[in-house]
């Protein structure tokens, strides 16, 4: 009986251990089931976000390209400008060709299209009022863009597939570009930085009229910047070896475009307060002149500085004083060189020989 009791206690302890092991294994499962549905959905979304190629690729790109910086928040002067970039102009044509990819070379819209299609850069909807809001609620998807503008695509295993021939890069002949001109007091410098791009699709009218413009979406330049450093653009039709990265092209402000809007308190475009084409052109030139004048006059008016320098140089007294000082410096330098070499000339000491004869030279011998 005693042995049987010991055996029963031993078996009971073994079963308790087995039960504890089973509870330990299944405890996370019970905890996950017991969690509220909203919390489970949030955790799954966060895990999916960590695994998404967009966040991972952007992080790698930012590490390899660390100069992608936003405009400082504490600048003392800033002006936001909106331009219309026409790709049919020579200065912007490098962004348009090739229309279809040739090897690794693609144009700007095809590059943006593929980045957005694969989820590497977020895109934002273009409102009907032409504004730009880069918030989470304003984000849109490539599937929405493809459906809205009837671009053919296939969906395979939850991924969008668009052939290169179906990408409407030939129809994207314009861009809206938002830039910010600002003075950075931290390093006393003036900058013009691109903030956002909006491709514009030009579709011909069925009745032979003018092509209709369709702004597709906004994309932040800070999201594109790490990727644009990997793609080149041709900058000359005469020299095909003259190329630079797309990021350098925008950073150096090589593009050309007419101003159609500025950030103002009324929130109006130039066309809304300019009654005709002539006044619109005059307003564009006035804004360009204001920007150029501010850039040139940050450290004072250069014209006034030049005029003061020219007046000072033209004064006869100043010219005479400068000539006198120059001759004095030359005599001092000659005396110093003679002293170093150990040779003393009478002409340098102020005395002259009689009868116009040449100056006698005496050599001082050093005693050993």
mmCIF file of C-alpha atoms in Angstrom:
data_model
loop_
_atom_site.group_PDB
_atom_site.id
_atom_site.type_symbol
_atom_site.label_atom_id
_atom_site.label_comp_id
_atom_site.label_asym_id
_atom_site.label_seq_id
_atom_site.Cartn_x
_atom_site.Cartn_y
_atom_site.Cartn_z
ATOM 1 C CA UNK A 1 0.000 0.000 0.000
ATOM 2 C CA UNK A 2 2.807 2.366 0.839
ATOM 3 C CA UNK A 3 4.486 1.720 -2.499
ATOM 4 C CA UNK A 4 1.212 2.205 -4.334
ATOM 5 C CA UNK A 5 0.723 5.621 -2.630
ATOM 6 C CA UNK A 6 4.209 6.737 -3.599
ATOM 7 C CA UNK A 7 3.581 5.625 -7.184
ATOM 8 C CA UNK A 8 0.285 7.510 -7.328
ATOM 9 C CA UNK A 9 1.965 10.691 -6.038
ATOM 10 C CA UNK A 10 4.717 10.355 -8.625
ATOM 11 C CA UNK A 11 2.212 9.888 -11.454
ATOM 12 C CA UNK A 12 0.240 12.863 -10.210
ATOM 13 C CA UNK A 13 3.327 15.104 -10.258
ATOM 14 C CA UNK A 14 4.139 13.971 -13.803
ATOM 15 C CA UNK A 15 0.652 14.836 -14.997
ATOM 16 C CA UNK A 16 0.914 18.244 -13.365
ATOM 17 C CA UNK A 17 4.159 18.935 -15.231
ATOM 18 C CA UNK A 18 2.645 17.836 -18.533
ATOM 19 C CA UNK A 19 -0.331 20.110 -17.913
ATOM 20 C CA UNK A 20 1.929 23.078 -17.140
ATOM 21 C CA UNK A 21 3.906 22.499 -20.361
ATOM 22 C CA UNK A 22 0.685 22.400 -22.406
ATOM 23 C CA UNK A 23 -0.571 25.593 -20.795
ATOM 24 C CA UNK A 24 2.744 27.314 -21.500
ATOM 25 C CA UNK A 25 2.599 26.347 -25.188
ATOM 26 C CA UNK A 26 -1.012 27.398 -25.738
ATOM 27 C CA UNK A 27 -1.007 30.497 -23.536
ATOM 28 C CA UNK A 28 -0.071 32.957 -26.393
ATOM 29 C CA UNK A 29 -2.856 31.477 -28.492
ATOM 30 C CA UNK A 30 -5.373 31.998 -25.711
ATOM 31 C CA UNK A 31 -4.092 35.548 -25.197
ATOM 32 C CA UNK A 32 -4.428 36.369 -28.911
ATOM 33 C CA UNK A 33 -7.970 35.008 -28.975
ATOM 34 C CA UNK A 34 -8.848 36.963 -25.850
ATOM 35 C CA UNK A 35 -7.620 40.261 -27.358
ATOM 36 C CA UNK A 36 -10.235 42.678 -28.663
ATOM 37 C CA UNK A 37 -10.786 42.621 -32.414
ATOM 38 C CA UNK A 38 -9.708 46.238 -32.909
ATOM 39 C CA UNK A 39 -6.375 45.610 -31.192
ATOM 40 C CA UNK A 40 -5.728 42.498 -33.273
ATOM 41 C CA UNK A 41 -6.440 44.403 -36.480
ATOM 42 C CA UNK A 42 -4.093 47.215 -35.396
ATOM 43 C CA UNK A 43 -1.270 44.785 -34.606
ATOM 44 C CA UNK A 44 -1.709 43.013 -37.921
ATOM 45 C CA UNK A 45 -1.629 46.349 -39.765
ATOM 46 C CA UNK A 46 1.582 47.365 -37.984
ATOM 47 C CA UNK A 47 3.231 44.046 -38.817
ATOM 48 C CA UNK A 48 2.167 44.344 -42.444
ATOM 49 C CA UNK A 49 3.518 47.888 -42.564
ATOM 50 C CA UNK A 50 6.890 46.719 -41.272
ATOM 51 C CA UNK A 51 7.009 44.027 -43.956
ATOM 52 C CA UNK A 52 5.895 46.312 -46.796
ATOM 53 C CA UNK A 53 8.547 47.111 -49.433
ATOM 54 C CA UNK A 54 7.768 50.821 -49.240
ATOM 55 C CA UNK A 55 8.995 51.400 -45.702
ATOM 56 C CA UNK A 56 11.974 49.057 -45.990
ATOM 57 C CA UNK A 57 13.132 50.386 -49.335
ATOM 58 C CA UNK A 58 12.667 53.994 -48.343
ATOM 59 C CA UNK A 59 14.757 53.434 -45.233
ATOM 60 C CA UNK A 60 17.567 51.849 -47.238
ATOM 61 C CA UNK A 61 17.371 54.621 -49.798
ATOM 62 C CA UNK A 62 17.537 57.296 -47.115
ATOM 63 C CA UNK A 63 20.563 55.647 -45.531
ATOM 64 C CA UNK A 64 22.379 55.522 -48.888
ATOM 65 C CA UNK A 65 21.192 59.024 -49.782
ATOM 66 C CA UNK A 66 21.243 61.044 -46.541
ATOM 67 C CA UNK A 67 20.967 64.520 -48.119
ATOM 68 C CA UNK A 68 17.205 64.279 -48.727
ATOM 69 C CA UNK A 69 16.197 66.991 -46.255
ATOM 70 C CA UNK A 70 13.033 69.006 -45.828
ATOM 71 C CA UNK A 71 12.865 72.789 -45.888
ATOM 72 C CA UNK A 72 13.775 74.095 -42.390
ATOM 73 C CA UNK A 73 10.796 75.141 -40.279
ATOM 74 C CA UNK A 74 12.436 78.221 -38.725
ATOM 75 C CA UNK A 75 13.431 80.145 -41.864
ATOM 76 C CA UNK A 76 12.972 83.928 -41.697
ATOM 77 C CA UNK A 77 11.859 84.323 -45.345
ATOM 78 C CA UNK A 78 10.084 81.877 -47.629
ATOM 79 C CA UNK A 79 7.882 81.959 -50.715
ATOM 80 C CA UNK A 80 6.144 78.960 -52.313
ATOM 81 C CA UNK A 81 5.851 79.029 -56.108
ATOM 82 C CA UNK A 82 3.846 76.773 -58.441
ATOM 83 C CA UNK A 83 5.131 76.318 -62.008
ATOM 84 C CA UNK A 84 3.874 74.556 -65.113
ATOM 85 C CA UNK A 85 6.700 72.561 -66.699
ATOM 86 C CA UNK A 86 6.213 71.904 -70.408
ATOM 87 C CA UNK A 87 8.218 68.857 -71.526
ATOM 88 C CA UNK A 88 8.109 69.948 -75.168
ATOM 89 C CA UNK A 89 10.567 72.743 -74.393
ATOM 90 C CA UNK A 90 14.257 71.991 -74.958
ATOM 91 C CA UNK A 91 15.253 72.694 -71.359
ATOM 92 C CA UNK A 92 12.734 70.114 -70.070
ATOM 93 C CA UNK A 93 12.762 67.580 -72.930
ATOM 94 C CA UNK A 94 15.208 65.297 -71.122
ATOM 95 C CA UNK A 95 12.425 64.376 -68.688
ATOM 96 C CA UNK A 96 10.158 63.207 -71.551
ATOM 97 C CA UNK A 97 12.425 60.901 -73.576
ATOM 98 C CA UNK A 98 12.561 57.971 -73.998
ATOM 99 C CA UNK A 99 8.777 57.588 -74.121
ATOM 100 C CA UNK A 100 9.093 53.810 -73.697
ATOM 101 C CA UNK A 101 11.876 52.264 -71.580
ATOM 102 C CA UNK A 102 15.147 51.498 -73.370
ATOM 103 C CA UNK A 103 17.048 49.123 -71.160
ATOM 104 C CA UNK A 104 17.520 50.842 -67.815
ATOM 105 C CA UNK A 105 16.792 54.293 -69.229
ATOM 106 C CA UNK A 106 13.231 55.511 -68.585
ATOM 107 C CA UNK A 107 11.594 58.912 -68.552
ATOM 108 C CA UNK A 108 10.425 60.638 -65.396
ATOM 109 C CA UNK A 109 6.758 59.599 -65.494
ATOM 110 C CA UNK A 110 7.508 55.919 -66.152
ATOM 111 C CA UNK A 111 9.918 55.974 -63.219
ATOM 112 C CA UNK A 112 7.373 57.600 -60.891
ATOM 113 C CA UNK A 113 4.646 55.257 -62.164
ATOM 114 C CA UNK A 114 6.657 52.119 -61.386
ATOM 115 C CA UNK A 115 7.722 53.411 -57.949
ATOM 116 C CA UNK A 116 4.106 54.158 -57.009
ATOM 117 C CA UNK A 117 2.851 50.897 -58.522
ATOM 118 C CA UNK A 118 5.252 48.838 -56.403
ATOM 119 C CA UNK A 119 4.447 50.829 -53.262
ATOM 120 C CA UNK A 120 7.832 52.510 -52.893
ATOM 121 C CA UNK A 121 6.470 56.078 -52.843
ATOM 122 C CA UNK A 122 3.032 57.286 -51.655
ATOM 123 C CA UNK A 123 0.865 59.396 -53.955
ATOM 124 C CA UNK A 124 -1.759 61.986 -53.042
ATOM 125 C CA UNK A 125 -4.927 62.915 -54.863
ATOM 126 C CA UNK A 126 -5.150 66.105 -56.891
ATOM 127 C CA UNK A 127 -8.208 68.074 -55.684
ATOM 128 C CA UNK A 128 -10.452 69.934 -58.088
ATOM 129 C CA UNK A 129 -9.370 73.282 -56.605
ATOM 130 C CA UNK A 130 -5.715 72.562 -57.466
ATOM 131 C CA UNK A 131 -4.490 72.559 -53.871
ATOM 132 C CA UNK A 132 -1.983 70.116 -52.402
ATOM 133 C CA UNK A 133 -2.533 68.356 -49.081
ATOM 134 C CA UNK A 134 0.073 65.789 -48.075
ATOM 135 C CA UNK A 135 -1.758 64.049 -45.268
ATOM 136 C CA UNK A 136 -2.801 60.473 -44.619
ATOM 137 C CA UNK A 137 -6.420 61.194 -45.537
ATOM 138 C CA UNK A 138 -5.361 62.570 -48.946
ATOM 139 C CA UNK A 139 -3.439 59.473 -50.024
ATOM 140 C CA UNK A 140 -4.717 57.550 -53.020
ATOM 141 C CA UNK A 141 -3.795 54.261 -54.681
ATOM 142 C CA UNK A 142 -2.522 53.387 -58.123
ATOM 143 C CA UNK A 143 -5.547 51.125 -58.653
ATOM 144 C CA UNK A 144 -7.794 54.189 -58.252
ATOM 145 C CA UNK A 145 -5.697 56.154 -60.758
ATOM 146 C CA UNK A 146 -5.767 53.290 -63.258
ATOM 147 C CA UNK A 147 -9.539 52.903 -62.956
ATOM 148 C CA UNK A 148 -10.284 56.637 -63.131
ATOM 149 C CA UNK A 149 -8.254 57.216 -66.295
ATOM 150 C CA UNK A 150 -8.965 53.871 -67.987
ATOM 151 C CA UNK A 151 -5.402 52.591 -68.015
ATOM 152 C CA UNK A 152 -5.286 48.878 -68.796
ATOM 153 C CA UNK A 153 -3.843 46.635 -66.094
ATOM 154 C CA UNK A 154 -4.013 43.095 -64.768
ATOM 155 C CA UNK A 155 -4.240 42.032 -61.162
ATOM 156 C CA UNK A 156 -2.274 38.918 -60.287
ATOM 157 C CA UNK A 157 -2.142 37.592 -56.720
ATOM 158 C CA UNK A 158 -3.115 40.988 -55.335
ATOM 159 C CA UNK A 159 -0.448 42.854 -57.339
ATOM 160 C CA UNK A 160 -1.005 45.255 -60.223
ATOM 161 C CA UNK A 161 0.708 44.473 -63.515
ATOM 162 C CA UNK A 162 0.945 47.128 -66.241
ATOM 163 C CA UNK A 163 2.921 46.597 -69.436
ATOM 164 C CA UNK A 164 5.323 49.306 -70.510
ATOM 165 C CA UNK A 165 3.262 49.905 -73.653
ATOM 166 C CA UNK A 166 0.164 50.603 -71.509
ATOM 167 C CA UNK A 167 1.860 53.222 -69.303
ATOM 168 C CA UNK A 168 0.644 56.585 -70.681
ATOM 169 C CA UNK A 169 4.080 58.221 -70.541
ATOM 170 C CA UNK A 170 3.686 59.594 -74.093
ATOM 171 C CA UNK A 171 0.591 61.521 -72.963
ATOM 172 C CA UNK A 172 2.245 63.064 -69.892
ATOM 173 C CA UNK A 173 3.690 66.191 -71.506
ATOM 174 C CA UNK A 174 3.453 68.583 -68.578
ATOM 175 C CA UNK A 175 4.045 68.717 -64.830
ATOM 176 C CA UNK A 176 2.876 70.955 -62.065
ATOM 177 C CA UNK A 177 5.873 71.677 -59.857
ATOM 178 C CA UNK A 178 5.817 73.210 -56.399
ATOM 179 C CA UNK A 179 9.021 74.843 -55.223
ATOM 180 C CA UNK A 180 10.013 76.885 -52.205
ATOM 181 C CA UNK A 181 12.426 79.827 -52.364
ATOM 182 C CA UNK A 182 13.780 80.527 -48.880
ATOM 183 C CA UNK A 183 16.611 82.185 -46.989
ATOM 184 C CA UNK A 184 18.325 79.914 -44.482
ATOM 185 C CA UNK A 185 19.730 82.113 -41.716
ATOM 186 C CA UNK A 186 21.572 79.146 -40.186
ATOM 187 C CA UNK A 187 24.202 79.257 -42.938
ATOM 188 C CA UNK A 188 23.292 82.606 -44.585
ATOM 189 C CA UNK A 189 22.306 81.084 -47.927
ATOM 190 C CA UNK A 190 19.460 81.320 -50.437
ATOM 191 C CA UNK A 191 17.887 78.119 -51.793
ATOM 192 C CA UNK A 192 15.170 77.059 -54.216
ATOM 193 C CA UNK A 193 13.996 73.531 -53.373
ATOM 194 C CA UNK A 194 11.437 71.420 -55.221
ATOM 195 C CA UNK A 195 8.663 70.232 -52.888
ATOM 196 C CA UNK A 196 6.240 68.237 -55.055
ATOM 197 C CA UNK A 197 5.455 67.104 -58.598
ATOM 198 C CA UNK A 198 2.146 66.429 -60.351
ATOM 199 C CA UNK A 199 2.190 64.695 -63.771
ATOM 200 C CA UNK A 200 -0.379 66.047 -66.252
ATOM 201 C CA UNK A 201 -1.808 63.729 -68.892
ATOM 202 C CA UNK A 202 -2.743 65.415 -72.186
ATOM 203 C CA UNK A 203 -5.478 63.542 -74.054
ATOM 204 C CA UNK A 204 -6.625 64.645 -77.477
ATOM 205 C CA UNK A 205 -10.230 65.520 -78.060
ATOM 206 C CA UNK A 206 -12.263 63.078 -80.170
ATOM 207 C CA UNK A 207 -13.528 65.981 -82.275
ATOM 208 C CA UNK A 208 -10.078 67.394 -83.098
ATOM 209 C CA UNK A 209 -10.057 70.187 -80.502
ATOM 210 C CA UNK A 210 -7.355 71.087 -78.019
ATOM 211 C CA UNK A 211 -6.005 68.371 -75.762
ATOM 212 C CA UNK A 212 -7.592 68.151 -72.319
ATOM 213 C CA UNK A 213 -5.337 68.327 -69.268
ATOM 214 C CA UNK A 214 -5.753 65.707 -66.527
ATOM 215 C CA UNK A 215 -3.577 66.262 -63.426
ATOM 216 C CA UNK A 216 -3.100 62.712 -62.124
ATOM 217 C CA UNK A 217 -1.720 62.927 -58.584
ATOM 218 C CA UNK A 218 0.758 64.728 -56.334
ATOM 219 C CA UNK A 219 3.961 63.089 -55.162
ATOM 220 C CA UNK A 220 6.309 64.622 -52.599
ATOM 221 C CA UNK A 221 9.802 65.283 -53.873
ATOM 222 C CA UNK A 222 11.333 64.208 -50.559
ATOM 223 C CA UNK A 223 9.892 60.723 -51.189
ATOM 224 C CA UNK A 224 11.248 60.655 -54.743
ATOM 225 C CA UNK A 225 14.641 62.194 -54.022
ATOM 226 C CA UNK A 226 16.517 59.051 -52.920
ATOM 227 C CA UNK A 227 15.347 57.204 -56.045
ATOM 228 C CA UNK A 228 15.942 60.014 -58.554
ATOM 229 C CA UNK A 229 19.627 59.909 -57.693
ATOM 230 C CA UNK A 230 19.821 56.541 -59.492
ATOM 231 C CA UNK A 231 18.300 57.674 -62.793
ATOM 232 C CA UNK A 232 20.053 59.924 -65.316
ATOM 233 C CA UNK A 233 18.680 62.542 -67.695
ATOM 234 C CA UNK A 234 20.231 63.942 -70.882
ATOM 235 C CA UNK A 235 20.925 67.673 -70.723
ATOM 236 C CA UNK A 236 22.104 68.415 -74.285
ATOM 237 C CA UNK A 237 21.022 67.395 -77.785
ATOM 238 C CA UNK A 238 24.449 68.285 -79.212
ATOM 239 C CA UNK A 239 26.481 66.285 -76.681
ATOM 240 C CA UNK A 240 24.873 62.954 -75.767
ATOM 241 C CA UNK A 241 27.513 62.359 -73.102
ATOM 242 C CA UNK A 242 26.245 65.379 -71.141
ATOM 243 C CA UNK A 243 24.066 63.678 -68.557
ATOM 244 C CA UNK A 244 23.286 64.119 -64.882
ATOM 245 C CA UNK A 245 21.088 62.447 -62.305
ATOM 246 C CA UNK A 246 17.448 63.492 -62.150
ATOM 247 C CA UNK A 247 18.003 64.661 -58.592
ATOM 248 C CA UNK A 248 20.845 66.963 -59.681
ATOM 249 C CA UNK A 249 18.609 68.244 -62.469
ATOM 250 C CA UNK A 250 15.966 69.391 -59.976
ATOM 251 C CA UNK A 251 18.436 70.417 -57.246
ATOM 252 C CA UNK A 252 20.288 72.715 -59.666
ATOM 253 C CA UNK A 253 16.947 74.100 -60.934
ATOM 254 C CA UNK A 254 17.694 73.185 -64.562
ATOM 255 C CA UNK A 255 13.965 73.040 -65.384
ATOM 256 C CA UNK A 256 12.072 75.992 -66.851
ATOM 257 C CA UNK A 257 8.417 76.737 -66.295
ATOM 258 C CA UNK A 258 5.934 79.580 -66.097
ATOM 259 C CA UNK A 259 4.476 80.560 -62.730
ATOM 260 C CA UNK A 260 0.743 79.872 -62.493
ATOM 261 C CA UNK A 261 0.244 80.282 -58.746
ATOM 262 C CA UNK A 262 1.893 81.521 -55.555
ATOM 263 C CA UNK A 263 0.904 80.875 -51.979
ATOM 264 C CA UNK A 264 -1.063 84.005 -51.042
ATOM 265 C CA UNK A 265 -3.652 85.020 -48.466
ATOM 266 C CA UNK A 266 -6.455 85.055 -51.044
ATOM 267 C CA UNK A 267 -5.653 81.530 -52.252
ATOM 268 C CA UNK A 268 -6.043 82.558 -55.909
ATOM 269 C CA UNK A 269 -4.077 81.577 -58.975
ATOM 270 C CA UNK A 270 -2.622 84.186 -61.321
ATOM 271 C CA UNK A 271 -5.327 83.480 -63.890
ATOM 272 C CA UNK A 272 -8.035 84.278 -61.323
ATOM 273 C CA UNK A 273 -6.883 87.853 -60.691
ATOM 274 C CA UNK A 274 -5.263 88.669 -64.048
ATOM 275 C CA UNK A 275 -7.998 89.676 -66.537
ATOM 276 C CA UNK A 276 -6.095 88.968 -69.760
ATOM 277 C CA UNK A 277 -2.991 87.268 -71.179
ATOM 278 C CA UNK A 278 -0.918 90.446 -71.170
ATOM 279 C CA UNK A 279 -1.506 91.118 -67.471
ATOM 280 C CA UNK A 280 -0.809 87.454 -66.697
ATOM 281 C CA UNK A 281 2.573 87.636 -68.451
ATOM 282 C CA UNK A 282 3.390 90.915 -66.694
ATOM 283 C CA UNK A 283 2.519 89.383 -63.305
ATOM 284 C CA UNK A 284 4.745 86.359 -63.973
ATOM 285 C CA UNK A 285 7.663 88.624 -64.872
ATOM 286 C CA UNK A 286 7.069 90.749 -61.780
ATOM 287 C CA UNK A 287 7.214 87.718 -59.448
ATOM 288 C CA UNK A 288 10.363 86.411 -61.163
ATOM 289 C CA UNK A 289 11.979 89.851 -60.765
ATOM 290 C CA UNK A 290 11.059 89.940 -57.061
ATOM 291 C CA UNK A 291 12.694 86.556 -56.466
ATOM 292 C CA UNK A 292 15.840 87.545 -58.362
ATOM 293 C CA UNK A 293 16.066 90.896 -56.558
ATOM 294 C CA UNK A 294 15.770 89.222 -53.175
ATOM 295 C CA UNK A 295 18.471 86.694 -54.071
ATOM 296 C CA UNK A 296 20.886 89.408 -55.230
ATOM 297 C CA UNK A 297 20.228 91.866 -52.410
ATOM 298 C CA UNK A 298 20.455 89.546 -49.405
ATOM 299 C CA UNK A 299 23.813 91.063 -48.427
ATOM 300 C CA UNK A 300 23.129 94.573 -49.747
ATOM 301 C CA UNK A 301 22.649 96.193 -53.120
ATOM 302 C CA UNK A 302 25.604 95.194 -55.355
ATOM 303 C CA UNK A 303 25.017 98.203 -57.643
ATOM 304 C CA UNK A 304 25.551 100.609 -54.756
ATOM 305 C CA UNK A 305 28.662 98.776 -53.639
ATOM 306 C CA UNK A 306 30.110 98.903 -57.134
ATOM 307 C CA UNK A 307 29.304 102.590 -57.525
ATOM 308 C CA UNK A 308 30.997 103.483 -54.230
ATOM 309 C CA UNK A 309 34.092 101.530 -55.212
ATOM 310 C CA UNK A 310 34.235 103.225 -58.609
ATOM 311 C CA UNK A 311 33.863 106.693 -57.030
ATOM 312 C CA UNK A 312 36.650 105.943 -54.569
ATOM 313 C CA UNK A 313 38.935 104.732 -57.350
ATOM 314 C CA UNK A 314 38.192 107.787 -59.534
ATOM 315 C CA UNK A 315 39.167 110.333 -56.808
ATOM 316 C CA UNK A 316 42.654 111.842 -57.703
ATOM 317 C CA UNK A 317 43.653 112.203 -54.058
ATOM 318 C CA UNK A 318 42.940 108.520 -53.441
ATOM 319 C CA UNK A 319 44.909 107.544 -56.550
ATOM 320 C CA UNK A 320 47.891 109.670 -55.436
ATOM 321 C CA UNK A 321 47.794 108.264 -51.908
ATOM 322 C CA UNK A 322 47.627 104.707 -53.231
ATOM 323 C CA UNK A 323 50.631 105.333 -55.507
ATOM 324 C CA UNK A 324 52.617 106.822 -52.636
ATOM 325 C CA UNK A 325 51.850 103.892 -50.374
ATOM 326 C CA UNK A 326 52.818 101.445 -53.124
ATOM 327 C CA UNK A 327 56.253 103.068 -53.666
ATOM 328 C CA UNK A 328 56.829 103.128 -49.925
ATOM 329 C CA UNK A 329 56.112 99.420 -49.708
ATOM 330 C CA UNK A 330 58.489 98.721 -52.565
ATOM 331 C CA UNK A 331 61.369 100.652 -50.870
ATOM 332 C CA UNK A 332 60.751 98.831 -47.623
ATOM 333 C CA UNK A 333 60.797 95.451 -49.367
ATOM 334 C CA UNK A 334 64.036 96.295 -51.220
ATOM 335 C CA UNK A 335 65.732 97.288 -47.979
ATOM 336 C CA UNK A 336 64.593 94.108 -46.291
ATOM 337 C CA UNK A 337 65.904 91.925 -49.121
ATOM 338 C CA UNK A 338 69.266 93.740 -49.093
ATOM 339 C CA UNK A 339 69.595 93.257 -45.350
ATOM 340 C CA UNK A 340 68.887 89.560 -45.617
ATOM 341 C CA UNK A 341 71.469 89.030 -48.379
ATOM 342 C CA UNK A 342 74.146 91.049 -46.512
ATOM 343 C CA UNK A 343 74.511 93.612 -49.333
ATOM 344 C CA UNK A 344 73.976 97.320 -48.623
ATOM 345 C CA UNK A 345 73.464 99.848 -51.363
ATOM 346 C CA UNK A 346 73.909 103.573 -50.921
ATOM 347 C CA UNK A 347 70.862 104.192 -53.056
ATOM 348 C CA UNK A 348 68.721 102.304 -50.617
ATOM 349 C CA UNK A 349 69.978 104.405 -47.667
ATOM 350 C CA UNK A 350 69.014 107.646 -49.331
ATOM 351 C CA UNK A 351 72.547 108.915 -50.352
ATOM 352 C CA UNK A 352 73.746 109.224 -53.957
ATOM 353 C CA UNK A 353 77.237 109.322 -55.482
ATOM 354 C CA UNK A 354 78.563 112.570 -56.942
ATOM 355 C CA UNK A 355 78.972 113.176 -60.667
ATOM 356 C CA UNK A 356 76.174 110.780 -61.599
ATOM 357 C CA UNK A 357 78.425 107.742 -61.176
ATOM 358 C CA UNK A 358 76.914 104.452 -60.215
ATOM 359 C CA UNK A 359 76.560 103.630 -56.565
ATOM 360 C CA UNK A 360 79.454 101.857 -54.909
ATOM 361 C CA UNK A 361 78.771 98.582 -53.213
ATOM 362 C CA UNK A 362 80.500 97.609 -49.986
ATOM 363 C CA UNK A 363 80.551 94.086 -48.643
ATOM 364 C CA UNK A 364 80.666 93.479 -44.924
ATOM 365 C CA UNK A 365 82.885 90.549 -44.064
ATOM 366 C CA UNK A 366 81.960 88.389 -41.184
ATOM 367 C CA UNK A 367 84.620 87.696 -38.609
ATOM 368 C CA UNK A 368 85.384 84.059 -37.904
#
